[in-house]
């Protein structure tokens, strides 16, 4: 995805590698509706992986026409988030195989890929191969997120890709629903550019796990390791405020033994028990930092953070931050510094 003018570029650190950036496109201000459409048509044709042609759905362009796009590039995959105003799009197919996993945020009147034409409902998730011709007709506009991936990195041959394309909406697949959809829904976090060095292998691992599940084939455990870690961390993030969450609960969720779970997290900064404890400590620090924290008892804050007792919270705060609860309450700046350090350790 490329910027076509200075207006479309978000100022970034010039020393940061080019692939380590979120790029944004929006139609420049000061153009009339017809000029906006022509600008979008020109940009879209140059930015999307397969040569495409956009056409209006009506004779005239509506006055509020303002499509946008964001992209994140990395070796082996890219994320593109597009909001199309009313338009039809056509492409003849690309000579180089180009595979997409597309998550439709809104409905589309008609999508046609590989000779199959259908209406698409909001939330639908499908695989597509842009080496084949296709089109879409979106008279009400269209919002979608797509992952472009290198089939070679996932070990997919033409037959496997064809099987994936033949699958109907896959949003109900457990890996899709519990791991990949939440990632696609929240990928535009402000810190994502800083996470790029670790993002590519995680996305590859997620996609490998998804493809293995959909095709009912065995994947190399090493290939899906990061996807498993990401799924377990997400489970812990959802449940750490519940004092009943223990390593045993995570073992049951993951269908792994304690030993297997330990080895899975061997190279991570924290083991599962440490991750749970760090999240609870971070939550406690953030509650203590609130302007109204004086209205709550420390016992109440401990319970809200997932600790079984005030004493457990005291120990965790001291061991993970070096602060007593009194220090944390009396020195807001130091509290924020320690919270930031814990946040880095517990990032998804």
Short mmCIF file of C-alpha atoms in Angstrom, two decimals:
data_model
loop_
_atom_site.label_atom_id
_atom_site.label_comp_id
_atom_site.label_asym_id
_atom_site.label_seq_id
_atom_site.Cartn_x
_atom_site.Cartn_y
_atom_site.Cartn_z
CA UNK A 1 0.00 0.00 0.00
CA UNK A 2 1.53 3.30 -1.05
CA UNK A 3 0.83 6.97 -0.42
CA UNK A 4 0.18 8.93 -3.59
CA UNK A 5 0.63 12.38 -2.13
CA UNK A 6 2.11 14.18 0.83
CA UNK A 7 -1.42 14.76 2.15
CA UNK A 8 -1.84 11.04 2.79
CA UNK A 9 1.26 10.49 4.91
CA UNK A 10 1.24 10.46 8.69
CA UNK A 11 4.39 11.98 10.16
CA UNK A 12 6.59 9.21 11.54
CA UNK A 13 10.04 8.96 13.02
CA UNK A 14 12.31 9.25 9.95
CA UNK A 15 14.78 6.83 11.53
CA UNK A 16 12.16 4.10 11.90
CA UNK A 17 12.29 1.38 9.20
CA UNK A 18 9.69 1.88 6.50
CA UNK A 19 7.97 -1.46 7.19
CA UNK A 20 7.61 -0.47 10.84
CA UNK A 21 4.88 2.09 10.22
CA UNK A 22 1.13 2.35 10.00
CA UNK A 23 0.30 4.16 6.78
CA UNK A 24 -2.91 6.08 6.31
CA UNK A 25 -4.88 7.27 3.34
CA UNK A 26 -7.77 9.70 3.17
CA UNK A 27 -9.05 11.80 0.30
CA UNK A 28 -7.42 15.26 0.43
CA UNK A 29 -9.58 18.17 1.53
CA UNK A 30 -10.66 20.87 -0.93
CA UNK A 31 -11.83 18.56 -3.71
CA UNK A 32 -15.38 18.34 -5.00
CA UNK A 33 -17.13 14.93 -4.83
CA UNK A 34 -16.23 13.92 -8.38
CA UNK A 35 -12.58 14.86 -7.84
CA UNK A 36 -12.57 12.93 -4.57
CA UNK A 37 -13.80 9.82 -6.34
CA UNK A 38 -11.16 10.13 -9.05
CA UNK A 39 -8.44 10.57 -6.42
CA UNK A 40 -9.70 7.48 -4.55
CA UNK A 41 -9.98 5.49 -7.80
CA UNK A 42 -6.39 6.32 -8.73
CA UNK A 43 -5.01 5.58 -5.27
CA UNK A 44 -6.95 2.32 -4.86
CA UNK A 45 -5.76 0.95 -8.19
CA UNK A 46 -2.13 1.56 -7.23
CA UNK A 47 -2.34 0.38 -3.63
CA UNK A 48 -4.24 -2.91 -3.63
CA UNK A 49 -2.29 -6.08 -4.40
CA UNK A 50 -4.14 -6.96 -7.61
CA UNK A 51 -4.77 -4.42 -10.41
CA UNK A 52 -8.32 -3.17 -9.77
CA UNK A 53 -10.82 -0.76 -11.28
CA UNK A 54 -13.36 1.20 -9.24
CA UNK A 55 -16.65 2.44 -10.67
CA UNK A 56 -19.43 4.56 -9.18
CA UNK A 57 -22.62 2.86 -8.08
CA UNK A 58 -24.64 5.95 -9.02
CA UNK A 59 -24.31 8.59 -11.74
CA UNK A 60 -23.09 11.20 -9.28
CA UNK A 61 -20.90 10.95 -6.18
CA UNK A 62 -22.57 11.90 -2.92
CA UNK A 63 -21.27 15.04 -1.23
CA UNK A 64 -20.01 13.25 1.90
CA UNK A 65 -17.73 10.89 -0.05
CA UNK A 66 -14.68 10.31 2.16
CA UNK A 67 -13.14 6.82 1.97
CA UNK A 68 -10.17 5.93 4.17
CA UNK A 69 -7.55 3.19 4.50
CA UNK A 70 -4.81 2.12 6.89
CA UNK A 71 -2.11 -0.44 6.33
CA UNK A 72 0.66 -2.17 8.22
CA UNK A 73 3.34 -3.97 6.21
CA UNK A 74 5.66 -6.72 7.39
CA UNK A 75 7.62 -9.49 5.65
CA UNK A 76 5.21 -12.30 4.85
CA UNK A 77 1.97 -10.51 5.67
CA UNK A 78 0.21 -7.16 5.69
CA UNK A 79 -2.91 -5.73 7.29
CA UNK A 80 -5.14 -3.36 5.34
CA UNK A 81 -8.22 -1.73 6.84
CA UNK A 82 -10.41 -0.11 4.17
CA UNK A 83 -13.62 1.91 4.39
CA UNK A 84 -15.05 2.20 0.87
CA UNK A 85 -17.72 4.68 0.02
CA UNK A 86 -20.39 3.40 -2.46
CA UNK A 87 -18.50 1.83 -5.35
CA UNK A 88 -18.09 -1.26 -7.48
CA UNK A 89 -14.69 -2.86 -7.85
CA UNK A 90 -13.39 -5.23 -10.54
CA UNK A 91 -10.11 -7.06 -11.15
CA UNK A 92 -8.95 -9.52 -13.77
CA UNK A 93 -6.67 -11.56 -11.54
CA UNK A 94 -2.98 -11.27 -10.83
CA UNK A 95 -0.28 -13.51 -12.23
CA UNK A 96 1.31 -13.81 -8.78
CA UNK A 97 -0.69 -15.78 -6.19
CA UNK A 98 -2.05 -13.36 -3.61
CA UNK A 99 -4.11 -14.67 -0.70
CA UNK A 100 -6.39 -12.74 1.62
CA UNK A 101 -8.29 -13.48 4.77
CA UNK A 102 -11.07 -10.88 4.74
CA UNK A 103 -13.19 -9.82 7.72
CA UNK A 104 -16.24 -7.83 6.58
CA UNK A 105 -17.33 -5.26 9.16
CA UNK A 106 -20.35 -4.24 7.10
CA UNK A 107 -22.65 -5.94 4.63
CA UNK A 108 -21.98 -5.96 0.91
CA UNK A 109 -24.72 -6.30 -1.71
CA UNK A 110 -22.66 -8.69 -3.83
CA UNK A 111 -19.21 -10.22 -3.70
CA UNK A 112 -17.93 -12.44 -6.48
CA UNK A 113 -14.71 -14.44 -6.27
CA UNK A 114 -13.67 -17.40 -8.38
CA UNK A 115 -17.08 -17.47 -10.08
CA UNK A 116 -19.09 -17.60 -6.84
CA UNK A 117 -21.38 -14.63 -6.24
CA UNK A 118 -23.11 -13.92 -2.93
CA UNK A 119 -24.30 -11.22 -0.57
CA UNK A 120 -22.00 -10.79 2.44
CA UNK A 121 -23.36 -10.17 5.94
CA UNK A 122 -21.54 -8.10 8.58
CA UNK A 123 -18.94 -10.16 10.42
CA UNK A 124 -18.39 -12.67 7.61
CA UNK A 125 -14.85 -14.03 7.30
CA UNK A 126 -13.64 -15.60 4.07
CA UNK A 127 -10.47 -16.64 2.25
CA UNK A 128 -9.88 -15.22 -1.24
CA UNK A 129 -7.27 -15.67 -3.95
CA UNK A 130 -6.68 -12.48 -5.91
CA UNK A 131 -4.82 -14.34 -8.63
CA UNK A 132 -8.35 -15.13 -9.89
CA UNK A 133 -10.82 -12.56 -11.25
CA UNK A 134 -13.53 -11.10 -9.06
CA UNK A 135 -15.64 -8.08 -8.18
CA UNK A 136 -17.75 -6.53 -5.48
CA UNK A 137 -20.73 -4.21 -5.57
CA UNK A 138 -21.24 -2.09 -2.45
CA UNK A 139 -23.99 0.52 -3.05
CA UNK A 140 -24.02 1.43 0.66
CA UNK A 141 -20.24 1.38 1.07
CA UNK A 142 -18.10 -1.31 2.62
CA UNK A 143 -15.77 -1.63 5.60
CA UNK A 144 -13.41 -4.58 5.85
CA UNK A 145 -10.07 -5.68 7.31
CA UNK A 146 -7.95 -8.08 5.36
CA UNK A 147 -4.79 -10.00 6.12
CA UNK A 148 -2.61 -10.56 3.07
CA UNK A 149 -0.35 -13.54 3.67
CA UNK A 150 2.40 -15.37 1.82
CA UNK A 151 1.08 -18.88 1.19
CA UNK A 152 4.66 -20.17 0.99
CA UNK A 153 5.34 -19.22 4.62
CA UNK A 154 2.32 -21.27 5.67
CA UNK A 155 3.29 -24.25 3.50
CA UNK A 156 0.12 -23.99 1.40
CA UNK A 157 -0.03 -25.42 -2.10
CA UNK A 158 -2.64 -24.62 -4.74
CA UNK A 159 -4.92 -27.46 -3.64
CA UNK A 160 -4.91 -26.27 -0.01
CA UNK A 161 -5.70 -22.70 -1.05
CA UNK A 162 -8.58 -23.94 -3.23
CA UNK A 163 -10.01 -25.86 -0.26
CA UNK A 164 -9.80 -22.74 1.92
CA UNK A 165 -11.58 -20.67 -0.72
CA UNK A 166 -14.37 -23.24 -0.85
CA UNK A 167 -15.17 -22.82 2.84
CA UNK A 168 -18.19 -20.75 3.79
CA UNK A 169 -18.11 -18.07 6.48
CA UNK A 170 -15.50 -19.23 9.03
CA UNK A 171 -16.21 -16.79 11.86
CA UNK A 172 -17.45 -19.60 14.14
CA UNK A 173 -14.15 -21.47 14.02
CA UNK A 174 -12.82 -21.35 17.63
CA UNK A 175 -9.41 -19.99 16.61
CA UNK A 176 -11.03 -17.41 14.35
CA UNK A 177 -13.58 -16.34 16.96
CA UNK A 178 -11.36 -16.41 20.03
CA UNK A 179 -8.02 -15.22 18.68
CA UNK A 180 -7.88 -13.78 15.17
CA UNK A 181 -11.13 -11.77 15.13
CA UNK A 182 -10.25 -9.92 18.36
CA UNK A 183 -6.81 -9.19 16.88
CA UNK A 184 -8.33 -7.82 13.67
CA UNK A 185 -10.87 -5.76 15.62
CA UNK A 186 -8.20 -4.06 17.72
CA UNK A 187 -5.13 -3.97 15.54
CA UNK A 188 -4.99 -0.16 15.29
CA UNK A 189 -3.57 0.31 18.78
CA UNK A 190 -1.14 3.20 19.01
CA UNK A 191 1.72 0.95 20.13
CA UNK A 192 1.45 -1.57 17.31
CA UNK A 193 4.36 -0.09 15.34
CA UNK A 194 6.66 -0.73 18.30
CA UNK A 195 5.45 -4.35 18.41
CA UNK A 196 6.39 -5.12 14.80
CA UNK A 197 9.55 -7.16 15.60
CA UNK A 198 7.38 -9.77 17.35
CA UNK A 199 4.20 -9.36 15.31
CA UNK A 200 5.18 -11.23 12.14
CA UNK A 201 5.88 -14.60 13.76
CA UNK A 202 2.76 -14.28 15.92
CA UNK A 203 0.53 -13.59 12.89
CA UNK A 204 2.16 -16.45 10.98
CA UNK A 205 1.59 -18.76 13.93
CA UNK A 206 -2.06 -17.68 14.24
CA UNK A 207 -2.65 -18.26 10.54
CA UNK A 208 -0.91 -21.65 10.65
CA UNK A 209 -3.11 -22.72 13.57
CA UNK A 210 -6.24 -21.49 11.77
CA UNK A 211 -5.39 -23.21 8.48
CA UNK A 212 -4.50 -26.43 10.30
CA UNK A 213 -7.86 -26.35 12.08
CA UNK A 214 -9.88 -25.54 8.96
CA UNK A 215 -8.18 -28.15 6.78
CA UNK A 216 -8.05 -30.68 9.62
CA UNK A 217 -4.35 -31.26 9.08
CA UNK A 218 -1.57 -31.65 11.60
CA UNK A 219 0.63 -28.61 12.11
CA UNK A 220 4.17 -28.66 13.45
CA UNK A 221 3.92 -27.79 17.17
CA UNK A 222 6.66 -25.20 16.70
CA UNK A 223 4.60 -23.44 14.03
CA UNK A 224 1.59 -22.94 16.29
CA UNK A 225 3.48 -22.26 19.52
CA UNK A 226 3.06 -18.48 19.38
CA UNK A 227 -0.63 -18.79 18.54
CA UNK A 228 -1.10 -20.99 21.60
CA UNK A 229 0.74 -18.50 23.79
CA UNK A 230 -1.36 -15.63 22.41
CA UNK A 231 -4.59 -17.54 23.07
CA UNK A 232 -3.58 -18.38 26.65
CA UNK A 233 -2.51 -14.79 27.36
CA UNK A 234 -5.85 -13.54 26.03
CA UNK A 235 -7.67 -16.01 28.31
CA UNK A 236 -5.65 -14.76 31.30
CA UNK A 237 -6.32 -11.10 30.38
CA UNK A 238 -10.06 -11.79 30.28
CA UNK A 239 -10.13 -13.59 33.62
CA UNK A 240 -7.35 -12.34 35.92
CA UNK A 241 -9.76 -10.19 37.98
CA UNK A 242 -11.51 -13.37 39.07
CA UNK A 243 -9.72 -14.58 42.25
CA UNK A 244 -10.56 -18.15 41.23
CA UNK A 245 -8.22 -17.97 38.22
CA UNK A 246 -5.22 -20.20 38.89
CA UNK A 247 -2.68 -22.07 36.81
CA UNK A 248 -4.94 -25.12 37.10
CA UNK A 249 -7.71 -23.17 35.36
CA UNK A 250 -5.31 -22.27 32.55
CA UNK A 251 -4.20 -25.91 32.29
CA UNK A 252 -7.85 -26.95 31.86
CA UNK A 253 -8.45 -24.22 29.27
CA UNK A 254 -5.36 -25.03 27.22
CA UNK A 255 -5.69 -28.84 27.31
CA UNK A 256 -2.00 -28.96 28.24
CA UNK A 257 -0.32 -30.57 31.23
CA UNK A 258 1.34 -28.34 33.79
CA UNK A 259 4.73 -29.39 32.47
CA UNK A 260 3.75 -28.70 28.84
CA UNK A 261 2.38 -25.30 29.85
CA UNK A 262 5.63 -24.51 31.66
CA UNK A 263 7.74 -25.41 28.62
CA UNK A 264 5.41 -23.47 26.31
CA UNK A 265 6.18 -20.29 28.30
CA UNK A 266 9.84 -21.17 28.90
CA UNK A 267 11.16 -18.34 26.69
CA UNK A 268 8.53 -15.79 27.72
CA UNK A 269 9.32 -13.03 30.21
CA UNK A 270 6.84 -14.49 32.71
CA UNK A 271 5.42 -17.91 33.37
CA UNK A 272 1.61 -18.17 33.51
CA UNK A 273 1.45 -17.72 37.29
CA UNK A 274 3.71 -14.68 37.04
CA UNK A 275 1.59 -13.26 34.23
CA UNK A 276 -1.57 -13.57 36.33
CA UNK A 277 0.15 -11.95 39.31
CA UNK A 278 1.62 -9.12 37.23
CA UNK A 279 -1.77 -8.31 35.67
CA UNK A 280 -3.41 -8.20 39.09
CA UNK A 281 -0.64 -5.96 40.40
CA UNK A 282 -0.95 -3.65 37.40
CA UNK A 283 -4.71 -3.44 37.94
CA UNK A 284 -4.16 -2.58 41.60
CA UNK A 285 -1.71 0.18 40.71
CA UNK A 286 -4.12 1.64 38.18
CA UNK A 287 -6.96 1.61 40.70
CA UNK A 288 -4.71 3.26 43.29
CA UNK A 289 -3.82 5.95 40.73
CA UNK A 290 -7.46 6.91 40.15
CA UNK A 291 -8.48 10.29 41.54
CA UNK A 292 -11.29 8.69 43.54
CA UNK A 293 -9.18 5.85 44.98
CA UNK A 294 -9.43 7.43 48.45
CA UNK A 295 -13.09 6.48 48.50
CA UNK A 296 -12.26 2.77 48.29
CA UNK A 297 -10.69 0.59 50.93
CA UNK A 298 -7.48 -1.25 50.11
CA UNK A 299 -9.31 -4.53 50.69
CA UNK A 300 -11.86 -3.52 48.06
CA UNK A 301 -9.09 -2.65 45.57
CA UNK A 302 -7.40 -6.00 46.26
CA UNK A 303 -10.62 -7.89 45.52
CA UNK A 304 -11.33 -5.86 42.38
CA UNK A 305 -7.82 -6.66 41.11
CA UNK A 306 -8.23 -10.41 41.56
CA UNK A 307 -6.25 -10.86 44.78
CA UNK A 308 -7.72 -13.16 47.42
CA UNK A 309 -6.57 -10.91 50.26
CA UNK A 310 -5.09 -7.51 51.03
CA UNK A 311 -1.93 -9.22 52.25
CA UNK A 312 -1.51 -10.97 48.88
CA UNK A 313 -1.78 -7.61 47.11
CA UNK A 314 0.76 -6.01 49.48
CA UNK A 315 3.28 -8.79 48.78
CA UNK A 316 2.76 -8.67 45.02
CA UNK A 317 3.10 -4.88 44.80
CA UNK A 318 6.30 -4.92 46.85
CA UNK A 319 7.88 -7.86 45.02
CA UNK A 320 7.02 -6.65 41.50
CA UNK A 321 7.57 -2.90 41.95
CA UNK A 322 9.74 -2.50 45.06
CA UNK A 323 7.08 -0.20 46.51
CA UNK A 324 4.92 -0.51 49.58
CA UNK A 325 1.27 0.44 49.18
CA UNK A 326 2.00 3.59 51.17
CA UNK A 327 4.85 4.51 48.78
CA UNK A 328 2.57 3.93 45.79
CA UNK A 329 -0.18 6.13 47.20
CA UNK A 330 2.15 8.96 48.23
CA UNK A 331 4.23 9.08 45.03
CA UNK A 332 1.91 9.14 41.97
CA UNK A 333 4.76 9.69 39.49
CA UNK A 334 6.69 6.67 40.74
CA UNK A 335 3.49 4.63 40.74
CA UNK A 336 2.93 5.50 37.06
CA UNK A 337 6.52 4.56 36.22
CA UNK A 338 6.19 1.14 37.86
CA UNK A 339 2.80 0.60 36.19
CA UNK A 340 4.33 1.34 32.78
CA UNK A 341 7.06 -1.23 33.41
CA UNK A 342 4.48 -3.87 34.32
CA UNK A 343 2.39 -2.97 31.28
CA UNK A 344 5.33 -3.80 29.00
CA UNK A 345 5.72 -7.19 30.68
CA UNK A 346 2.04 -8.08 30.24
CA UNK A 347 1.34 -6.76 26.75
CA UNK A 348 -0.60 -9.16 24.51
#
